[in-house]
Amino acid sequence: MPTLRSLLACLALLMLPLAATPAAAQQQQQTGSYSSDELITKGHGFFGEVSRGLALSIEKAVSRWGQPNGYILGQEGSGSFVAGLRYGEGTLYTRNAGDLKVFWQGPSLGWDFGGDGARTMILVYNLNSINDIFRRFGGISGSAYFVAGFGMTALASDPMVVVPIRSGVGVRLGANVGYLKFTPQATWNPF
């Protein structure tokens, strides 16, 4: 019988084609990108027990968009009753441009109810400059869990793609359309 985590992983994988257009998934490994094994190792230390779902999500993202040239490890909180808000903070890691503290926030609208707190790993694709992260990334998101869950979405801002992978605790059910806005300082304004 499938577990809730496996159902969530399947839901997240099914939603990926709707969330963003693929970048050059067939592109060669670039200097400064991260391999699947490196990302899984970093994620295991960060997420702990949800390692299998993390590995499946990273493999799916890498097969679709190639190897990311940055990633963010952080935490976030969100809540929704038709309209929702999400706030998070973390550190952007890159090989060539160093590390940078980042914050994100964003609104959502859709059939979405509940609240959650999550540890988040965000894979970053096509990051040319460390300051390129400071923009809005739009897409479709979905969640379905009671007490704990795991999910992945993809958000795009041409030519960049960010893929948040979340391990959350709370009660959440639904799907929505929204965006994440990355900023160098924390702000309450999600727009």
mmCIF file with all atom_site columns, C-alpha atoms in Angstrom:
data_model
loop_
_atom_site.group_PDB
_atom_site.id
_atom_site.type_symbol
_atom_site.label_atom_id
_atom_site.label_alt_id
_atom_site.label_comp_id
_atom_site.label_asym_id
_atom_site.label_entity_id
_atom_site.label_seq_id
_atom_site.pdbx_PDB_ins_code
_atom_site.Cartn_x
_atom_site.Cartn_y
_atom_site.Cartn_z
_atom_site.occupancy
_atom_site.B_iso_or_equiv
_atom_site.pdbx_formal_charge
_atom_site.auth_seq_id
_atom_site.auth_comp_id
_atom_site.auth_asym_id
_atom_site.auth_atom_id
_atom_site.pdbx_PDB_model_num
ATOM 1   C CA . MET A 1 1   ? 0.000  0.000  0.000   1.00 0.00 ? 1   MET A CA 1
ATOM 2   C CA . PRO A 1 2   ? 1.507  3.361  -0.967  1.00 0.00 ? 2   PRO A CA 1
ATOM 3   C CA . THR A 1 3   ? 2.582  5.654  1.837   1.00 0.00 ? 3   THR A CA 1
ATOM 4   C CA . LEU A 1 4   ? 1.639  9.311  2.094   1.00 0.00 ? 4   LEU A CA 1
ATOM 5   C CA . ARG A 1 5   ? 5.234  10.303 1.263   1.00 0.00 ? 5   ARG A CA 1
ATOM 6   C CA . SER A 1 6   ? 5.261  8.241  -1.928  1.00 0.00 ? 6   SER A CA 1
ATOM 7   C CA . LEU A 1 7   ? 1.897  9.705  -2.952  1.00 0.00 ? 7   LEU A CA 1
ATOM 8   C CA . LEU A 1 8   ? 3.236  13.218 -2.376  1.00 0.00 ? 8   LEU A CA 1
ATOM 9   C CA . ALA A 1 9   ? 6.369  12.490 -4.358  1.00 0.00 ? 9   ALA A CA 1
ATOM 10  C CA . CYS A 1 10  ? 4.219  11.200 -7.244  1.00 0.00 ? 10  CYS A CA 1
ATOM 11  C CA . LEU A 1 11  ? 1.960  14.276 -7.072  1.00 0.00 ? 11  LEU A CA 1
ATOM 12  C CA . ALA A 1 12  ? 4.983  16.579 -7.176  1.00 0.00 ? 12  ALA A CA 1
ATOM 13  C CA . LEU A 1 13  ? 6.490  14.703 -10.124 1.00 0.00 ? 13  LEU A CA 1
ATOM 14  C CA . LEU A 1 14  ? 3.192  14.831 -12.033 1.00 0.00 ? 14  LEU A CA 1
ATOM 15  C CA . MET A 1 15  ? 2.950  18.610 -11.525 1.00 0.00 ? 15  MET A CA 1
ATOM 16  C CA . LEU A 1 16  ? 6.450  19.338 -12.881 1.00 0.00 ? 16  LEU A CA 1
ATOM 17  C CA . PRO A 1 17  ? 5.424  19.535 -16.552 1.00 0.00 ? 17  PRO A CA 1
ATOM 18  C CA . LEU A 1 18  ? 2.875  22.228 -15.642 1.00 0.00 ? 18  LEU A CA 1
ATOM 19  C CA . ALA A 1 19  ? 5.223  24.273 -13.496 1.00 0.00 ? 19  ALA A CA 1
ATOM 20  C CA . ALA A 1 20  ? 7.953  25.462 -15.862 1.00 0.00 ? 20  ALA A CA 1
ATOM 21  C CA . THR A 1 21  ? 9.363  24.969 -19.302 1.00 0.00 ? 21  THR A CA 1
ATOM 22  C CA . PRO A 1 22  ? 12.494 22.800 -19.400 1.00 0.00 ? 22  PRO A CA 1
ATOM 23  C CA . ALA A 1 23  ? 15.855 24.486 -19.753 1.00 0.00 ? 23  ALA A CA 1
ATOM 24  C CA . ALA A 1 24  ? 18.511 22.664 -21.716 1.00 0.00 ? 24  ALA A CA 1
ATOM 25  C CA . ALA A 1 25  ? 18.287 19.291 -19.942 1.00 0.00 ? 25  ALA A CA 1
ATOM 26  C CA . GLN A 1 26  ? 20.755 17.857 -22.426 1.00 0.00 ? 26  GLN A CA 1
ATOM 27  C CA . GLN A 1 27  ? 23.389 20.552 -21.885 1.00 0.00 ? 27  GLN A CA 1
ATOM 28  C CA . GLN A 1 28  ? 26.863 19.443 -20.916 1.00 0.00 ? 28  GLN A CA 1
ATOM 29  C CA . GLN A 1 29  ? 28.026 19.671 -17.331 1.00 0.00 ? 29  GLN A CA 1
ATOM 30  C CA . GLN A 1 30  ? 29.282 23.201 -16.800 1.00 0.00 ? 30  GLN A CA 1
ATOM 31  C CA . THR A 1 31  ? 32.078 24.222 -14.505 1.00 0.00 ? 31  THR A CA 1
ATOM 32  C CA . GLY A 1 32  ? 30.468 25.289 -11.271 1.00 0.00 ? 32  GLY A CA 1
ATOM 33  C CA . SER A 1 33  ? 27.454 22.963 -11.437 1.00 0.00 ? 33  SER A CA 1
ATOM 34  C CA . TYR A 1 34  ? 26.497 20.392 -8.809  1.00 0.00 ? 34  TYR A CA 1
ATOM 35  C CA . SER A 1 35  ? 26.086 16.674 -9.510  1.00 0.00 ? 35  SER A CA 1
ATOM 36  C CA . SER A 1 36  ? 23.140 14.617 -8.253  1.00 0.00 ? 36  SER A CA 1
ATOM 37  C CA . ASP A 1 37  ? 25.391 12.803 -5.788  1.00 0.00 ? 37  ASP A CA 1
ATOM 38  C CA . GLU A 1 38  ? 26.674 16.072 -4.287  1.00 0.00 ? 38  GLU A CA 1
ATOM 39  C CA . LEU A 1 39  ? 23.146 17.436 -3.900  1.00 0.00 ? 39  LEU A CA 1
ATOM 40  C CA . ILE A 1 40  ? 21.849 14.214 -2.350  1.00 0.00 ? 40  ILE A CA 1
ATOM 41  C CA . THR A 1 41  ? 24.756 14.186 0.139   1.00 0.00 ? 41  THR A CA 1
ATOM 42  C CA . LYS A 1 42  ? 24.078 17.811 1.167   1.00 0.00 ? 42  LYS A CA 1
ATOM 43  C CA . GLY A 1 43  ? 20.349 17.121 1.360   1.00 0.00 ? 43  GLY A CA 1
ATOM 44  C CA . HIS A 1 44  ? 20.754 13.986 3.504   1.00 0.00 ? 44  HIS A CA 1
ATOM 45  C CA . GLY A 1 45  ? 22.542 16.035 6.129   1.00 0.00 ? 45  GLY A CA 1
ATOM 46  C CA . PHE A 1 46  ? 19.899 18.761 5.977   1.00 0.00 ? 46  PHE A CA 1
ATOM 47  C CA . PHE A 1 47  ? 16.669 16.740 5.687   1.00 0.00 ? 47  PHE A CA 1
ATOM 48  C CA . GLY A 1 48  ? 17.579 13.611 7.641   1.00 0.00 ? 48  GLY A CA 1
ATOM 49  C CA . GLU A 1 49  ? 14.915 10.876 7.505   1.00 0.00 ? 49  GLU A CA 1
ATOM 50  C CA . VAL A 1 50  ? 13.180 11.876 4.266   1.00 0.00 ? 50  VAL A CA 1
ATOM 51  C CA . SER A 1 51  ? 16.272 10.968 2.255   1.00 0.00 ? 51  SER A CA 1
ATOM 52  C CA . ARG A 1 52  ? 14.554 8.616  -0.202  1.00 0.00 ? 52  ARG A CA 1
ATOM 53  C CA . GLY A 1 53  ? 12.047 11.271 -1.294  1.00 0.00 ? 53  GLY A CA 1
ATOM 54  C CA . LEU A 1 54  ? 14.872 13.790 -1.560  1.00 0.00 ? 54  LEU A CA 1
ATOM 55  C CA . ALA A 1 55  ? 16.931 11.481 -3.779  1.00 0.00 ? 55  ALA A CA 1
ATOM 56  C CA . LEU A 1 56  ? 13.954 10.810 -6.079  1.00 0.00 ? 56  LEU A CA 1
ATOM 57  C CA . SER A 1 57  ? 13.167 14.528 -6.341  1.00 0.00 ? 57  SER A CA 1
ATOM 58  C CA . ILE A 1 58  ? 16.759 15.510 -7.118  1.00 0.00 ? 58  ILE A CA 1
ATOM 59  C CA . GLU A 1 59  ? 17.085 12.764 -9.735  1.00 0.00 ? 59  GLU A CA 1
ATOM 60  C CA . LYS A 1 60  ? 13.856 13.920 -11.414 1.00 0.00 ? 60  LYS A CA 1
ATOM 61  C CA . ALA A 1 61  ? 14.976 17.567 -11.445 1.00 0.00 ? 61  ALA A CA 1
ATOM 62  C CA . VAL A 1 62  ? 18.436 16.721 -12.813 1.00 0.00 ? 62  VAL A CA 1
ATOM 63  C CA . SER A 1 63  ? 16.950 14.503 -15.536 1.00 0.00 ? 63  SER A CA 1
ATOM 64  C CA . ARG A 1 64  ? 14.651 17.362 -16.589 1.00 0.00 ? 64  ARG A CA 1
ATOM 65  C CA . TRP A 1 65  ? 16.855 20.477 -16.273 1.00 0.00 ? 65  TRP A CA 1
ATOM 66  C CA . GLY A 1 66  ? 20.423 19.159 -15.993 1.00 0.00 ? 66  GLY A CA 1
ATOM 67  C CA . GLN A 1 67  ? 22.797 19.964 -13.166 1.00 0.00 ? 67  GLN A CA 1
ATOM 68  C CA . PRO A 1 68  ? 22.094 23.130 -11.169 1.00 0.00 ? 68  PRO A CA 1
ATOM 69  C CA . ASN A 1 69  ? 24.832 25.689 -10.674 1.00 0.00 ? 69  ASN A CA 1
ATOM 70  C CA . GLY A 1 70  ? 23.540 26.703 -7.239  1.00 0.00 ? 70  GLY A CA 1
ATOM 71  C CA . TYR A 1 71  ? 21.302 25.577 -4.414  1.00 0.00 ? 71  TYR A CA 1
ATOM 72  C CA . ILE A 1 72  ? 19.671 27.100 -1.341  1.00 0.00 ? 72  ILE A CA 1
ATOM 73  C CA . LEU A 1 73  ? 19.247 25.402 2.036   1.00 0.00 ? 73  LEU A CA 1
ATOM 74  C CA . GLY A 1 74  ? 16.769 27.060 4.375   1.00 0.00 ? 74  GLY A CA 1
ATOM 75  C CA . GLN A 1 75  ? 13.411 26.970 6.106   1.00 0.00 ? 75  GLN A CA 1
ATOM 76  C CA . GLU A 1 76  ? 10.032 28.496 5.410   1.00 0.00 ? 76  GLU A CA 1
ATOM 77  C CA . GLY A 1 77  ? 6.501  28.828 6.668   1.00 0.00 ? 77  GLY A CA 1
ATOM 78  C CA . SER A 1 78  ? 3.262  29.242 4.747   1.00 0.00 ? 78  SER A CA 1
ATOM 79  C CA . GLY A 1 79  ? -0.456 29.347 5.222   1.00 0.00 ? 79  GLY A CA 1
ATOM 80  C CA . SER A 1 80  ? -3.455 29.535 2.950   1.00 0.00 ? 80  SER A CA 1
ATOM 81  C CA . PHE A 1 81  ? -7.206 29.759 2.886   1.00 0.00 ? 81  PHE A CA 1
ATOM 82  C CA . VAL A 1 82  ? -7.823 30.212 -0.864  1.00 0.00 ? 82  VAL A CA 1
ATOM 83  C CA . ALA A 1 83  ? -5.258 33.066 -0.859  1.00 0.00 ? 83  ALA A CA 1
ATOM 84  C CA . GLY A 1 84  ? -1.971 32.317 0.841   1.00 0.00 ? 84  GLY A CA 1
ATOM 85  C CA . LEU A 1 85  ? 1.455  33.627 1.800   1.00 0.00 ? 85  LEU A CA 1
ATOM 86  C CA . ARG A 1 86  ? 4.879  31.982 2.067   1.00 0.00 ? 86  ARG A CA 1
ATOM 87  C CA . TYR A 1 87  ? 8.004  33.332 3.803   1.00 0.00 ? 87  TYR A CA 1
ATOM 88  C CA . GLY A 1 88  ? 11.452 31.761 3.967   1.00 0.00 ? 88  GLY A CA 1
ATOM 89  C CA . GLU A 1 89  ? 15.137 32.317 4.511   1.00 0.00 ? 89  GLU A CA 1
ATOM 90  C CA . GLY A 1 90  ? 18.287 30.407 3.710   1.00 0.00 ? 90  GLY A CA 1
ATOM 91  C CA . THR A 1 91  ? 21.748 30.464 2.170   1.00 0.00 ? 91  THR A CA 1
ATOM 92  C CA . LEU A 1 92  ? 22.475 30.321 -1.568  1.00 0.00 ? 92  LEU A CA 1
ATOM 93  C CA . TYR A 1 93  ? 25.549 28.174 -2.275  1.00 0.00 ? 93  TYR A CA 1
ATOM 94  C CA . THR A 1 94  ? 27.536 28.484 -5.511  1.00 0.00 ? 94  THR A CA 1
ATOM 95  C CA . ARG A 1 95  ? 30.920 27.145 -6.521  1.00 0.00 ? 95  ARG A CA 1
ATOM 96  C CA . ASN A 1 96  ? 32.243 30.268 -8.243  1.00 0.00 ? 96  ASN A CA 1
ATOM 97  C CA . ALA A 1 97  ? 30.482 33.226 -6.612  1.00 0.00 ? 97  ALA A CA 1
ATOM 98  C CA . GLY A 1 98  ? 30.501 32.262 -2.916  1.00 0.00 ? 98  GLY A CA 1
ATOM 99  C CA . ASP A 1 99  ? 27.591 31.954 -0.503  1.00 0.00 ? 99  ASP A CA 1
ATOM 100 C CA . LEU A 1 100 ? 24.831 34.497 0.056   1.00 0.00 ? 100 LEU A CA 1
ATOM 101 C CA . LYS A 1 101 ? 22.024 34.837 2.643   1.00 0.00 ? 101 LYS A CA 1
ATOM 102 C CA . VAL A 1 102 ? 18.675 35.136 0.828   1.00 0.00 ? 102 VAL A CA 1
ATOM 103 C CA . PHE A 1 103 ? 15.041 35.588 1.813   1.00 0.00 ? 103 PHE A CA 1
ATOM 104 C CA . TRP A 1 104 ? 11.927 34.699 -0.150  1.00 0.00 ? 104 TRP A CA 1
ATOM 105 C CA . GLN A 1 105 ? 8.267  35.494 0.092   1.00 0.00 ? 105 GLN A CA 1
ATOM 106 C CA . GLY A 1 106 ? 5.273  35.268 -2.162  1.00 0.00 ? 106 GLY A CA 1
ATOM 107 C CA . PRO A 1 107 ? 1.520  35.141 -2.526  1.00 0.00 ? 107 PRO A CA 1
ATOM 108 C CA . SER A 1 108 ? -0.590 32.318 -3.938  1.00 0.00 ? 108 SER A CA 1
ATOM 109 C CA . LEU A 1 109 ? -4.178 31.899 -5.075  1.00 0.00 ? 109 LEU A CA 1
ATOM 110 C CA . GLY A 1 110 ? -6.116 28.697 -5.640  1.00 0.00 ? 110 GLY A CA 1
ATOM 111 C CA . TRP A 1 111 ? -7.880 25.775 -4.015  1.00 0.00 ? 111 TRP A CA 1
ATOM 112 C CA . ASP A 1 112 ? -5.441 25.565 -1.133  1.00 0.00 ? 112 ASP A CA 1
ATOM 113 C CA . PHE A 1 113 ? -6.097 25.266 2.613   1.00 0.00 ? 113 PHE A CA 1
ATOM 114 C CA . GLY A 1 114 ? -3.905 24.859 5.706   1.00 0.00 ? 114 GLY A CA 1
ATOM 115 C CA . GLY A 1 115 ? -0.491 25.796 6.995   1.00 0.00 ? 115 GLY A CA 1
ATOM 116 C CA . ASP A 1 116 ? 2.964  24.286 7.172   1.00 0.00 ? 116 ASP A CA 1
ATOM 117 C CA . GLY A 1 117 ? 6.566  24.807 8.156   1.00 0.00 ? 117 GLY A CA 1
ATOM 118 C CA . ALA A 1 118 ? 9.242  23.232 5.984   1.00 0.00 ? 118 ALA A CA 1
ATOM 119 C CA . ARG A 1 119 ? 12.925 22.622 5.557   1.00 0.00 ? 119 ARG A CA 1
ATOM 120 C CA . THR A 1 120 ? 13.652 23.594 1.995   1.00 0.00 ? 120 THR A CA 1
ATOM 121 C CA . MET A 1 121 ? 16.341 22.828 -0.586  1.00 0.00 ? 121 MET A CA 1
ATOM 122 C CA . ILE A 1 122 ? 15.982 24.970 -3.718  1.00 0.00 ? 122 ILE A CA 1
ATOM 123 C CA . LEU A 1 123 ? 17.927 23.888 -6.802  1.00 0.00 ? 123 LEU A CA 1
ATOM 124 C CA . VAL A 1 124 ? 18.934 26.911 -8.924  1.00 0.00 ? 124 VAL A CA 1
ATOM 125 C CA . TYR A 1 125 ? 19.471 26.586 -12.693 1.00 0.00 ? 125 TYR A CA 1
ATOM 126 C CA . ASN A 1 126 ? 21.091 29.042 -15.134 1.00 0.00 ? 126 ASN A CA 1
ATOM 127 C CA . LEU A 1 127 ? 22.378 31.425 -12.452 1.00 0.00 ? 127 LEU A CA 1
ATOM 128 C CA . ASN A 1 128 ? 24.838 33.693 -14.288 1.00 0.00 ? 128 ASN A CA 1
ATOM 129 C CA . SER A 1 129 ? 25.510 36.126 -11.441 1.00 0.00 ? 129 SER A CA 1
ATOM 130 C CA . ILE A 1 130 ? 24.796 35.703 -7.742  1.00 0.00 ? 130 ILE A CA 1
ATOM 131 C CA . ASN A 1 131 ? 22.497 38.760 -7.884  1.00 0.00 ? 131 ASN A CA 1
ATOM 132 C CA . ASP A 1 132 ? 20.356 37.142 -10.613 1.00 0.00 ? 132 ASP A CA 1
ATOM 133 C CA . ILE A 1 133 ? 18.483 35.281 -7.860  1.00 0.00 ? 133 ILE A CA 1
ATOM 134 C CA . PHE A 1 134 ? 16.789 38.538 -6.787  1.00 0.00 ? 134 PHE A CA 1
ATOM 135 C CA . ARG A 1 135 ? 13.634 38.320 -8.928  1.00 0.00 ? 135 ARG A CA 1
ATOM 136 C CA . ARG A 1 136 ? 10.200 36.689 -9.054  1.00 0.00 ? 136 ARG A CA 1
ATOM 137 C CA . PHE A 1 137 ? 9.739  33.050 -10.084 1.00 0.00 ? 137 PHE A CA 1
ATOM 138 C CA . GLY A 1 138 ? 6.194  31.982 -10.981 1.00 0.00 ? 138 GLY A CA 1
ATOM 139 C CA . GLY A 1 139 ? 4.514  28.615 -11.246 1.00 0.00 ? 139 GLY A CA 1
ATOM 140 C CA . ILE A 1 140 ? 1.981  26.076 -10.015 1.00 0.00 ? 140 ILE A CA 1
ATOM 141 C CA . SER A 1 141 ? 2.245  24.362 -6.634  1.00 0.00 ? 141 SER A CA 1
ATOM 142 C CA . GLY A 1 142 ? 0.365  21.623 -4.822  1.00 0.00 ? 142 GLY A CA 1
ATOM 143 C CA . SER A 1 143 ? 0.380  20.037 -1.366  1.00 0.00 ? 143 SER A CA 1
ATOM 144 C CA . ALA A 1 144 ? -1.387 17.150 0.328   1.00 0.00 ? 144 ALA A CA 1
ATOM 145 C CA . TYR A 1 145 ? -0.347 16.099 3.800   1.00 0.00 ? 145 TYR A CA 1
ATOM 146 C CA . PHE A 1 146 ? -1.500 15.777 7.360   1.00 0.00 ? 146 PHE A CA 1
ATOM 147 C CA . VAL A 1 147 ? 1.181  16.175 10.054  1.00 0.00 ? 147 VAL A CA 1
ATOM 148 C CA . ALA A 1 148 ? 4.175  15.655 7.708   1.00 0.00 ? 148 ALA A CA 1
ATOM 149 C CA . GLY A 1 149 ? 4.848  15.571 3.988   1.00 0.00 ? 149 GLY A CA 1
ATOM 150 C CA . PHE A 1 150 ? 7.325  16.025 1.172   1.00 0.00 ? 150 PHE A CA 1
ATOM 151 C CA . GLY A 1 151 ? 6.970  17.888 -2.117  1.00 0.00 ? 151 GLY A CA 1
ATOM 152 C CA . MET A 1 152 ? 8.690  19.447 -5.112  1.00 0.00 ? 152 MET A CA 1
ATOM 153 C CA . THR A 1 153 ? 7.669  22.197 -7.526  1.00 0.00 ? 153 THR A CA 1
ATOM 154 C CA . ALA A 1 154 ? 9.397  24.146 -10.278 1.00 0.00 ? 154 ALA A CA 1
ATOM 155 C CA . LEU A 1 155 ? 9.190  27.897 -10.779 1.00 0.00 ? 155 LEU A CA 1
ATOM 156 C CA . ALA A 1 156 ? 10.533 29.839 -13.760 1.00 0.00 ? 156 ALA A CA 1
ATOM 157 C CA . SER A 1 157 ? 11.784 33.296 -14.625 1.00 0.00 ? 157 SER A CA 1
ATOM 158 C CA . ASP A 1 158 ? 13.327 33.127 -18.086 1.00 0.00 ? 158 ASP A CA 1
ATOM 159 C CA . PRO A 1 159 ? 16.042 31.840 -18.425 1.00 0.00 ? 159 PRO A CA 1
ATOM 160 C CA . MET A 1 160 ? 16.305 30.702 -14.787 1.00 0.00 ? 160 MET A CA 1
ATOM 161 C CA . VAL A 1 161 ? 14.461 27.863 -13.073 1.00 0.00 ? 161 VAL A CA 1
ATOM 162 C CA . VAL A 1 162 ? 14.296 27.226 -9.314  1.00 0.00 ? 162 VAL A CA 1
ATOM 163 C CA . VAL A 1 163 ? 13.082 23.895 -7.935  1.00 0.00 ? 163 VAL A CA 1
ATOM 164 C CA . PRO A 1 164 ? 12.010 24.035 -4.260  1.00 0.00 ? 164 PRO A CA 1
ATOM 165 C CA . ILE A 1 165 ? 12.105 20.629 -2.549  1.00 0.00 ? 165 ILE A CA 1
ATOM 166 C CA . ARG A 1 166 ? 10.248 20.798 0.770   1.00 0.00 ? 166 ARG A CA 1
ATOM 167 C CA . SER A 1 167 ? 9.927  18.528 3.788   1.00 0.00 ? 167 SER A CA 1
ATOM 168 C CA . GLY A 1 168 ? 7.077  20.015 5.779   1.00 0.00 ? 168 GLY A CA 1
ATOM 169 C CA . VAL A 1 169 ? 5.143  19.638 8.990   1.00 0.00 ? 169 VAL A CA 1
ATOM 170 C CA . GLY A 1 170 ? 1.554  20.837 9.266   1.00 0.00 ? 170 GLY A CA 1
ATOM 171 C CA . VAL A 1 171 ? -1.808 20.276 7.616   1.00 0.00 ? 171 VAL A CA 1
ATOM 172 C CA . ARG A 1 172 ? -2.096 21.257 3.958   1.00 0.00 ? 172 ARG A CA 1
ATOM 173 C CA . LEU A 1 173 ? -4.293 20.304 0.998   1.00 0.00 ? 173 LEU A CA 1
ATOM 174 C CA . GLY A 1 174 ? -4.687 21.932 -2.385  1.00 0.00 ? 174 GLY A CA 1
ATOM 175 C CA . ALA A 1 175 ? -3.150 23.444 -5.477  1.00 0.00 ? 175 ALA A CA 1
ATOM 176 C CA . ASN A 1 176 ? -2.375 27.053 -6.271  1.00 0.00 ? 176 ASN A CA 1
ATOM 177 C CA . VAL A 1 177 ? -0.759 29.493 -8.665  1.00 0.00 ? 177 VAL A CA 1
ATOM 178 C CA . GLY A 1 178 ? 1.735  31.952 -7.266  1.00 0.00 ? 178 GLY A CA 1
ATOM 179 C CA . TYR A 1 179 ? 5.305  33.135 -7.205  1.00 0.00 ? 179 TYR A CA 1
ATOM 180 C CA . LEU A 1 180 ? 8.334  33.437 -4.965  1.00 0.00 ? 180 LEU A CA 1
ATOM 181 C CA . LYS A 1 181 ? 10.246 36.704 -4.807  1.00 0.00 ? 181 LYS A CA 1
ATOM 182 C CA . PHE A 1 182 ? 13.854 36.469 -3.593  1.00 0.00 ? 182 PHE A CA 1
ATOM 183 C CA . THR A 1 183 ? 15.310 39.457 -1.718  1.00 0.00 ? 183 THR A CA 1
ATOM 184 C CA . PRO A 1 184 ? 18.603 40.270 0.056   1.00 0.00 ? 184 PRO A CA 1
ATOM 185 C CA . GLN A 1 185 ? 16.758 41.367 3.243   1.00 0.00 ? 185 GLN A CA 1
ATOM 186 C CA . ALA A 1 186 ? 13.699 40.036 5.042   1.00 0.00 ? 186 ALA A CA 1
ATOM 187 C CA . THR A 1 187 ? 10.446 41.843 4.232   1.00 0.00 ? 187 THR A CA 1
ATOM 188 C CA . TRP A 1 188 ? 6.796  41.375 5.145   1.00 0.00 ? 188 TRP A CA 1
ATOM 189 C CA . ASN A 1 189 ? 5.682  42.578 1.696   1.00 0.00 ? 189 ASN A CA 1
ATOM 190 C CA . PRO A 1 190 ? 5.063  39.449 -0.424  1.00 0.00 ? 190 PRO A CA 1
ATOM 191 C CA . PHE A 1 191 ? 4.521  41.471 -3.596  1.00 0.00 ? 191 PHE A CA 1
#
